[in-house]
Amino acid sequence: MLLIVDDDLAIRTSLILLLKKEGFEVRGVGSPDETFDILKTVTPELILLDLNFSIETSGKEGMQLLQQIKKRYPAIPVILITGWGTIDLAVRGMKEGAIDFITKPWQNDHVLQSVRTILNLSQTLPLSGSRKKLEQQYHFENIVGQDPTLLDILETVGRVASTDAAVLITGESGTGKELIAEAIHMNSKRKSRPFVKVNLGGISSTLFESELFGHVRGAFTDAKTDRLGRFELAHKGSIFLDEIGELDLSSQVKLLRVLQERTFEPLGSSKSRTVDVRVICATNRNLEEMVAQGTFREDLYYRINLITVKLPALRERPDDIPLLSEFFVNNLKTIYQRPNLRLSPAAMKWLRTLQLQGNIRQLKNLVERTVLLSGSDTLDIADLQRNLSGGTQPSAQKNLPEVGAITLEEMEYQMITKAMQFHQNKVSKVARSLGITRFALYRRLEKYGISYESEDV
């Protein structure tokens, strides 16, 4: 049974009719007293609670009721209902224990989607227990590992994939956040629809609206034709917003609006368009700290992290390093037509001891570089050591210049030019190898006057 708590009879009736039509058992009440009368006799699966119980819109009564409900019945999930103008109330409510919020005027599809998502997430399912059992239930072909922490994460991914819950994936650079996002999409009901990836760190604030929401012809000087934005391309599918912590505050407001209202206007157009997307975000930054510092909006933070998946660093699951290394070698056998490629047992053991600050990405680069530069099909410790870089061994410090011999800017310039040569001016690869975003790399290339060819973001 679902419980609607709202003093406005029209709103209450509207929600009851909507949910009953979809097969839910629903009851409605108009006051706190009626709410607790119901709760004494029955435990609802979910409560939809309006925060405003009077003409004034302070939300005081609704907030007090929420606090009382969570104190007496902490297991009951609560979805808040509030107006866009009082969204700060919803944020306060999330801190008090609410699980999600809907703004008025709502879209029926959005309400139903939110209700179904919360009900699905509240179901207690048995843990699968092993990688083999997980493989029988879900599609995780591209995610390698047997570490218990990783298996717990995959269990969570499998459970939330079938819902439309917003997921925030956190973890250091190179830990596989994009692979997890793809797994969420491929195990969802939207798997036959588009999966659109957007690297927000590579989009400047001036291009943000055009890239995300599209533009119409004549919207700006170079807008020769209409262009669909990433959200419209992802309609009915999933959109992966990588490096969301890189967004400036003005872009955060625009993003929150489309996530909240499911509508947007292409740049240069006054016509709103509706979009149905599942949102998956990722960052290697601490968004909670950014919220405290005022550099990331609190309301956006609560909107994108209904479920948070934190990926461990590779050094925290060392037993998976040999498995990953073997996986990369097997792929390279086909790519470079070297069927006899293998890692020696000693090399496998040695790889397990590495700290690998660049995580899976660094391990993959190390293995591939060794394969390319080694004349032998059996890769040993010495082969790997010759190609190891990035501060994973003590001898790496010997290659650093003496203190005072070179400025930080000169060192940065040399490293960027070296990386550009190594990766043949491929900006995406250079940015990844340096551990920065494409947008940050573009700024440095312009700063040092290094020529480059622009890539589509």
Coordinates of C-alpha atoms in Angstrom, one line a residue:
M1 CA 0.0 0.0 0.0
L2 CA 1.1 3.5 -0.9
L3 CA 0.2 6.5 1.3
I4 CA -0.3 10.0 0.0
V5 CA 0.0 12.8 2.6
D6 CA -1.2 16.2 1.3
D7 CA -3.8 18.7 2.7
D8 CA -4.8 19.6 -0.9
L9 CA -7.7 17.3 -1.9
A10 CA -7.2 18.0 -5.6
I11 CA -3.5 17.0 -5.5
R12 CA -4.3 14.0 -3.3
T13 CA -7.0 12.8 -5.6
S14 CA -4.9 13.3 -8.7
L15 CA -2.0 11.2 -7.3
I16 CA -4.4 8.5 -6.0
L17 CA -6.1 8.1 -9.4
L18 CA -2.7 8.1 -11.2
L19 CA -1.2 5.3 -9.0
K20 CA -4.4 3.2 -8.8
K21 CA -4.6 3.2 -12.6
E22 CA -1.1 1.6 -12.6
G23 CA -2.3 -1.1 -10.2
F24 CA -1.1 0.2 -6.9
E25 CA -3.1 0.1 -3.7
V26 CA -3.3 3.7 -2.5
R27 CA -4.7 5.6 0.5
G28 CA -4.7 9.3 1.0
V29 CA -4.7 11.5 4.1
G30 CA -4.7 15.3 4.7
S31 CA -3.1 15.9 8.0
P32 CA -0.4 14.6 10.4
D33 CA -2.9 13.2 12.8
E34 CA -4.6 11.1 10.0
T35 CA -1.1 10.0 8.9
F36 CA -0.3 8.4 12.3
D37 CA -3.8 6.9 12.6
I38 CA -3.1 5.0 9.4
L39 CA 0.5 4.1 10.5
K40 CA -0.9 2.5 13.7
T41 CA -2.8 -0.1 11.7
V42 CA -0.8 -0.6 8.5
T43 CA 2.7 -0.1 7.3
P44 CA 2.8 1.4 3.8
E45 CA 5.5 0.4 1.3
L46 CA 6.1 4.0 0.5
I47 CA 4.9 7.5 1.6
L48 CA 4.5 10.5 -0.8
L49 CA 4.6 13.5 1.5
D50 CA 3.9 17.1 0.5
L51 CA 6.0 19.5 2.6
N52 CA 3.5 22.4 2.6
F53 CA 0.4 22.0 4.8
S54 CA -0.7 25.6 4.9
I55 CA -0.9 28.7 2.8
E56 CA 2.5 29.7 3.8
T57 CA 5.3 27.8 2.1
S58 CA 7.9 27.5 4.9
G59 CA 7.5 23.7 4.9
K60 CA 7.7 23.7 8.7
E61 CA 4.7 21.3 9.2
G62 CA 5.8 19.0 6.5
M63 CA 9.4 18.9 7.8
Q64 CA 8.2 18.1 11.3
L65 CA 6.0 15.3 10.0
L66 CA 8.9 13.9 8.1
Q67 CA 11.1 13.9 11.2
Q68 CA 8.4 12.1 13.2
I69 CA 7.8 9.5 10.5
K70 CA 11.5 8.7 10.2
K71 CA 11.9 8.6 14.0
R72 CA 9.0 6.2 14.5
Y73 CA 9.1 4.3 11.2
P74 CA 12.7 4.6 9.9
A75 CA 12.3 1.7 7.4
I76 CA 9.5 3.3 5.4
P77 CA 10.9 5.2 2.3
V78 CA 9.5 8.7 1.9
I79 CA 9.3 10.7 -1.4
L80 CA 8.9 14.4 -0.9
I81 CA 6.7 16.7 -3.0
T82 CA 7.6 20.3 -3.3
G83 CA 7.6 23.3 -5.7
W84 CA 10.6 24.2 -7.8
G85 CA 10.8 27.5 -6.0
T86 CA 11.2 25.7 -2.7
I87 CA 13.6 23.0 -3.8
D88 CA 15.9 23.9 -0.9
L89 CA 13.1 22.4 1.4
A90 CA 13.5 19.1 -0.4
V91 CA 17.3 19.2 0.1
R92 CA 16.7 19.7 3.9
G93 CA 14.3 16.8 3.7
M94 CA 16.8 14.6 2.1
K95 CA 19.1 15.3 5.1
E96 CA 16.3 14.3 7.4
G97 CA 16.0 10.9 5.7
A98 CA 13.8 11.3 2.6
I99 CA 14.9 9.1 -0.2
D100 CA 13.8 11.2 -3.2
F101 CA 11.9 14.4 -4.1
I102 CA 9.4 15.4 -6.9
T103 CA 8.7 19.0 -7.8
K104 CA 5.3 20.5 -8.7
P105 CA 3.9 20.6 -11.3
W106 CA 5.0 17.0 -11.8
Q107 CA 5.1 14.8 -14.9
N108 CA 3.1 11.6 -14.4
D109 CA 5.8 9.4 -16.0
H110 CA 8.3 10.9 -13.6
V111 CA 6.2 10.2 -10.6
L112 CA 5.6 6.6 -11.6
Q113 CA 9.2 6.1 -12.5
S114 CA 10.3 7.4 -9.1
V115 CA 7.8 5.2 -7.2
R116 CA 8.7 2.0 -9.1
T117 CA 12.4 2.7 -8.6
I118 CA 12.1 3.2 -4.8
L119 CA 9.9 0.1 -4.4
N120 CA 12.4 -2.0 -6.4
L121 CA 15.3 -0.7 -4.4
S122 CA 13.6 -1.4 -1.1
Q123 CA 13.2 -5.1 -1.9
T124 CA 15.7 -7.3 0.0
L125 CA 17.3 -9.7 -2.3
P126 CA 19.8 -12.5 -1.4
L127 CA 23.4 -11.9 -2.2
S128 CA 24.6 -13.9 -5.2
G129 CA 27.8 -14.9 -3.4
S130 CA 30.1 -15.7 -6.3
R131 CA 31.3 -14.4 -9.6
K132 CA 29.9 -17.4 -11.3
K133 CA 26.4 -16.8 -9.9
L134 CA 26.6 -13.1 -10.9
E135 CA 27.5 -14.1 -14.4
Q136 CA 24.4 -16.3 -14.6
Q137 CA 22.2 -13.3 -13.6
Y138 CA 23.8 -10.3 -15.3
H139 CA 26.1 -9.3 -18.1
F140 CA 29.5 -8.3 -16.7
E141 CA 31.8 -9.6 -19.5
N142 CA 34.1 -6.6 -19.6
I143 CA 34.6 -6.3 -15.9
V144 CA 37.4 -8.5 -14.6
G145 CA 38.0 -9.5 -11.0
Q146 CA 37.1 -11.8 -8.1
D147 CA 37.8 -9.5 -5.2
P148 CA 34.9 -9.6 -2.6
T149 CA 34.6 -5.8 -2.7
L150 CA 34.2 -5.8 -6.4
L151 CA 31.6 -8.7 -6.2
D152 CA 29.6 -6.6 -3.7
I153 CA 29.7 -3.7 -6.1
L154 CA 28.6 -5.9 -9.0
E155 CA 25.8 -7.2 -6.9
T156 CA 24.6 -3.6 -6.3
V157 CA 25.0 -2.7 -10.0
G158 CA 22.9 -5.7 -11.0
R159 CA 20.1 -4.7 -8.5
V160 CA 19.9 -1.1 -9.4
A161 CA 20.3 -1.6 -13.2
S162 CA 16.7 -2.8 -13.6
T163 CA 15.5 0.5 -12.0
D164 CA 15.7 4.0 -13.3
A165 CA 17.6 5.2 -10.2
A166 CA 20.2 7.9 -10.7
V167 CA 23.6 6.4 -10.0
L168 CA 26.8 8.3 -8.9
I169 CA 30.0 6.3 -9.5
T170 CA 33.0 7.6 -7.6
G171 CA 36.6 6.4 -7.5
E172 CA 40.2 7.4 -8.5
S173 CA 41.1 7.9 -12.1
G174 CA 41.5 4.6 -14.0
T175 CA 39.4 2.5 -11.7
G176 CA 36.8 1.6 -14.4
K177 CA 33.9 4.0 -13.8
E178 CA 32.9 4.0 -17.4
L179 CA 32.8 0.2 -17.5
I180 CA 30.5 0.2 -14.5
A181 CA 28.2 2.8 -16.2
E182 CA 28.1 0.6 -19.3
A183 CA 27.2 -2.4 -17.2
I184 CA 24.4 -0.5 -15.6
H185 CA 23.0 0.3 -19.0
M186 CA 23.5 -3.2 -20.5
N187 CA 21.7 -4.8 -17.6
S188 CA 18.8 -2.4 -17.7
K189 CA 15.5 -2.3 -19.5
R190 CA 17.0 0.4 -21.7
K191 CA 19.8 -1.8 -23.1
S192 CA 18.4 -1.7 -26.6
R193 CA 18.3 2.1 -26.6
P194 CA 21.2 4.6 -26.9
F195 CA 24.0 4.8 -24.3
V196 CA 25.4 8.3 -24.7
K197 CA 28.8 9.2 -23.0
V198 CA 29.6 12.8 -22.2
N199 CA 32.9 13.9 -20.7
L200 CA 31.9 17.1 -18.9
G201 CA 35.5 17.9 -18.2
G202 CA 36.1 18.3 -21.9
I203 CA 33.3 20.8 -22.5
S204 CA 33.8 24.5 -21.8
S205 CA 31.0 26.5 -20.1
T206 CA 30.4 28.4 -23.3
L207 CA 29.7 25.2 -25.2
F208 CA 27.8 23.4 -22.4
E209 CA 24.2 24.2 -23.6
S210 CA 24.9 23.5 -27.2
E211 CA 26.5 20.2 -26.5
L212 CA 24.0 18.9 -23.9
F213 CA 20.8 20.4 -25.2
G214 CA 21.6 21.1 -28.9
H215 CA 21.0 24.3 -30.9
V216 CA 18.9 25.6 -33.8
R217 CA 20.2 27.1 -36.9
G218 CA 21.3 30.7 -36.4
A219 CA 21.6 30.4 -32.6
F220 CA 25.1 31.6 -32.9
T221 CA 27.6 32.6 -35.6
D222 CA 28.7 29.0 -36.5
A223 CA 25.3 27.4 -36.1
K224 CA 24.7 26.6 -39.8
T225 CA 22.2 23.8 -39.1
D226 CA 20.1 22.4 -36.3
R227 CA 22.0 20.1 -34.0
L228 CA 20.7 17.5 -31.5
G229 CA 22.1 17.7 -28.0
R230 CA 23.4 14.7 -26.0
F231 CA 20.2 14.5 -23.9
E232 CA 18.0 14.2 -27.0
L233 CA 20.3 11.6 -28.5
A234 CA 19.9 9.6 -25.3
H235 CA 16.1 9.7 -25.3
K236 CA 14.6 6.5 -23.9
G237 CA 18.2 5.3 -23.2
S238 CA 20.9 6.3 -20.7
I239 CA 23.3 9.2 -20.5
F240 CA 26.7 8.9 -18.8
L241 CA 27.9 12.3 -17.4
D242 CA 31.6 11.7 -16.7
E243 CA 33.7 14.1 -14.6
I244 CA 30.6 15.9 -13.3
G245 CA 32.7 17.5 -10.6
E246 CA 34.3 19.7 -13.3
L247 CA 31.1 21.6 -14.0
D248 CA 31.0 25.3 -13.1
L249 CA 28.1 26.5 -11.0
S250 CA 26.2 28.1 -13.9
S251 CA 26.2 24.9 -15.9
Q252 CA 25.2 23.0 -12.7
V253 CA 22.0 25.0 -12.6
K254 CA 21.2 24.2 -16.2
L255 CA 21.8 20.6 -15.7
L256 CA 19.7 20.4 -12.5
R257 CA 16.8 22.0 -14.4
V258 CA 16.7 19.3 -17.1
L259 CA 17.2 16.5 -14.5
Q260 CA 14.4 17.9 -12.4
E261 CA 11.8 18.8 -15.0
R262 CA 12.8 16.4 -17.8
T263 CA 12.4 19.3 -20.2
F264 CA 14.9 21.6 -22.0
E265 CA 15.1 24.2 -24.7
P266 CA 17.8 23.9 -27.5
L267 CA 20.0 26.9 -27.7
G268 CA 18.2 29.6 -29.7
S269 CA 14.8 27.9 -29.4
S270 CA 11.8 28.9 -27.2
K271 CA 10.1 25.5 -27.6
S272 CA 10.5 23.0 -24.8
R273 CA 11.3 19.4 -25.5
T274 CA 10.7 16.5 -23.2
V275 CA 13.3 13.8 -22.6
D276 CA 13.2 10.4 -20.9
V277 CA 16.7 9.4 -19.9
R278 CA 18.4 7.4 -17.2
V279 CA 21.2 9.5 -15.7
I280 CA 24.5 7.9 -14.6
C281 CA 27.3 10.3 -13.3
A282 CA 30.9 9.7 -12.4
T283 CA 33.7 11.7 -10.7
N284 CA 37.1 11.2 -9.1
R285 CA 36.5 14.3 -6.9
N286 CA 34.9 14.5 -3.4
L287 CA 31.5 16.1 -4.1
E288 CA 30.6 16.3 -0.4
E289 CA 33.7 18.4 0.2
M290 CA 32.8 20.5 -2.9
V291 CA 29.3 21.0 -1.5
A292 CA 30.7 22.2 1.8
Q293 CA 33.0 24.6 -0.1
G294 CA 30.2 25.9 -2.2
T295 CA 31.7 24.8 -5.5
F296 CA 29.0 22.1 -6.1
R297 CA 25.3 22.6 -5.7
E298 CA 23.8 20.6 -2.9
D299 CA 20.4 20.2 -4.7
L300 CA 22.2 18.7 -7.7
Y301 CA 24.3 16.5 -5.5
Y302 CA 21.1 14.9 -4.0
R303 CA 19.5 14.6 -7.4
I304 CA 22.3 12.6 -8.9
N305 CA 23.2 10.2 -6.1
L306 CA 20.1 8.2 -5.2
I307 CA 22.6 5.3 -5.4
T308 CA 26.4 5.8 -4.9
V309 CA 28.9 3.2 -6.2
K310 CA 32.4 3.7 -4.9
L311 CA 35.1 1.8 -6.8
P312 CA 38.2 0.6 -4.9
A313 CA 41.7 1.5 -6.1
L314 CA 43.5 -1.4 -7.8
R315 CA 46.0 -1.5 -4.9
E316 CA 43.1 -2.3 -2.6
R317 CA 42.4 -5.5 -4.6
P318 CA 45.8 -6.8 -5.6
D319 CA 44.6 -10.4 -6.3
D320 CA 42.8 -9.0 -9.3
I321 CA 46.0 -7.6 -10.9
P322 CA 47.1 -11.0 -12.4
L323 CA 43.6 -11.6 -13.7
L324 CA 43.5 -8.2 -15.4
S325 CA 47.0 -8.6 -16.8
E326 CA 46.1 -11.9 -18.3
F327 CA 42.9 -10.4 -19.7
F328 CA 44.8 -7.6 -21.4
V329 CA 47.4 -10.1 -22.8
N330 CA 44.7 -12.3 -24.3
N331 CA 43.2 -9.3 -26.0
L332 CA 46.6 -8.2 -27.4
K333 CA 47.2 -11.7 -28.8
T334 CA 44.4 -11.1 -31.3
I335 CA 45.1 -7.4 -31.9
Y336 CA 48.8 -7.9 -32.7
Q337 CA 48.4 -11.4 -34.1
R338 CA 50.8 -12.9 -31.6
P339 CA 49.0 -16.1 -30.4
N340 CA 51.9 -17.2 -28.1
L341 CA 52.0 -14.1 -26.0
R342 CA 52.0 -14.9 -22.2
L343 CA 53.2 -13.5 -18.9
S344 CA 55.7 -15.6 -17.0
P345 CA 54.6 -16.8 -13.5
A346 CA 57.3 -14.6 -11.9
A347 CA 56.0 -11.6 -13.8
M348 CA 52.4 -12.3 -12.6
K349 CA 53.6 -12.4 -9.0
W350 CA 55.7 -9.2 -9.4
L351 CA 52.8 -7.3 -11.0
R352 CA 50.7 -8.1 -7.9
T353 CA 53.2 -6.1 -5.7
L354 CA 52.9 -2.8 -7.7
Q355 CA 51.0 0.2 -6.3
L356 CA 49.9 1.4 -9.7
Q357 CA 48.6 4.9 -8.9
G358 CA 47.0 5.1 -12.3
N359 CA 45.0 1.9 -11.4
I360 CA 43.6 -0.3 -14.2
R361 CA 44.4 2.2 -16.9
Q362 CA 48.1 2.3 -15.9
L363 CA 48.2 -1.5 -15.8
K364 CA 46.7 -1.8 -19.2
N365 CA 49.2 0.8 -20.7
L366 CA 52.1 -1.0 -19.0
V367 CA 51.1 -4.4 -20.4
E368 CA 50.4 -3.1 -23.9
R369 CA 53.7 -1.0 -24.0
T370 CA 55.6 -4.1 -22.9
V371 CA 54.0 -6.2 -25.6
L372 CA 54.8 -3.7 -28.3
L373 CA 58.5 -3.2 -27.2
S374 CA 59.4 -6.8 -26.3
G375 CA 60.8 -9.2 -28.9
S376 CA 59.8 -12.2 -26.8
D377 CA 56.4 -13.7 -26.6
T378 CA 57.0 -14.6 -22.9
L379 CA 57.0 -11.4 -20.9
D380 CA 59.2 -11.5 -17.8
I381 CA 59.8 -9.1 -14.9
A382 CA 62.7 -7.4 -16.7
D383 CA 60.5 -6.6 -19.7
L384 CA 57.8 -5.0 -17.5
Q385 CA 60.4 -3.1 -15.5
R386 CA 61.8 -1.4 -18.6
N387 CA 58.4 0.0 -19.4
L388 CA 57.2 0.9 -15.9
S389 CA 56.7 4.6 -15.1
G390 CA 54.6 6.8 -12.9
G391 CA 56.3 6.5 -9.5
T392 CA 55.4 2.9 -8.9
Q393 CA 59.0 2.0 -8.0
P394 CA 61.6 3.8 -5.8
S395 CA 64.1 4.1 -8.7
A396 CA 61.7 6.5 -10.5
Q397 CA 62.9 9.3 -8.3
K398 CA 66.4 9.0 -9.8
N399 CA 65.0 10.4 -13.1
L400 CA 63.8 13.6 -11.6
P401 CA 65.9 16.7 -12.1
E402 CA 67.6 18.3 -9.1
V403 CA 65.6 20.7 -7.0
G404 CA 66.0 24.2 -8.5
A405 CA 67.3 23.0 -11.8
I406 CA 64.0 23.4 -13.6
T407 CA 60.7 25.3 -12.8
L408 CA 57.4 23.5 -12.4
E409 CA 56.1 25.1 -15.6
E410 CA 59.1 24.0 -17.6
M411 CA 58.6 20.4 -16.3
E412 CA 54.9 20.6 -17.2
Y413 CA 55.8 21.9 -20.7
Q414 CA 58.3 19.1 -21.3
M415 CA 55.9 16.4 -20.0
I416 CA 53.1 17.6 -22.3
T417 CA 55.3 17.8 -25.4
K418 CA 56.7 14.3 -24.6
A419 CA 53.2 12.9 -24.2
M420 CA 52.0 14.6 -27.4
Q421 CA 54.8 13.0 -29.3
F422 CA 54.3 9.6 -27.7
H423 CA 50.6 9.6 -28.5
Q424 CA 50.9 11.3 -31.9
N425 CA 49.0 14.4 -30.9
K426 CA 45.9 12.4 -29.9
V427 CA 44.5 14.8 -27.3
S428 CA 42.2 12.2 -25.6
K429 CA 45.1 9.8 -25.1
V430 CA 47.4 12.5 -23.9
A431 CA 44.9 13.8 -21.4
R432 CA 44.3 10.3 -20.0
S433 CA 48.1 9.5 -19.7
L434 CA 48.6 12.8 -17.8
G435 CA 45.6 12.3 -15.5
I436 CA 43.8 15.5 -16.5
T437 CA 40.7 16.3 -18.5
R438 CA 40.8 17.2 -22.2
F439 CA 39.5 20.7 -21.3
A440 CA 42.4 21.1 -18.8
L441 CA 44.8 19.9 -21.5
Y442 CA 43.5 22.3 -24.1
R443 CA 44.1 25.2 -21.7
R444 CA 47.7 24.1 -21.2
L445 CA 48.3 23.6 -24.9
E446 CA 47.1 27.2 -25.5
K447 CA 49.1 28.5 -22.6
Y448 CA 52.4 27.0 -23.9
G449 CA 51.6 27.6 -27.6
I450 CA 51.7 23.9 -28.5
S451 CA 49.9 23.1 -31.7
Y452 CA 47.2 20.5 -31.8
E453 CA 44.2 19.3 -33.7
S454 CA 40.8 19.7 -32.0
E455 CA 38.8 16.6 -31.3
D456 CA 35.0 16.3 -31.1
V457 CA 33.8 16.2 -27.5

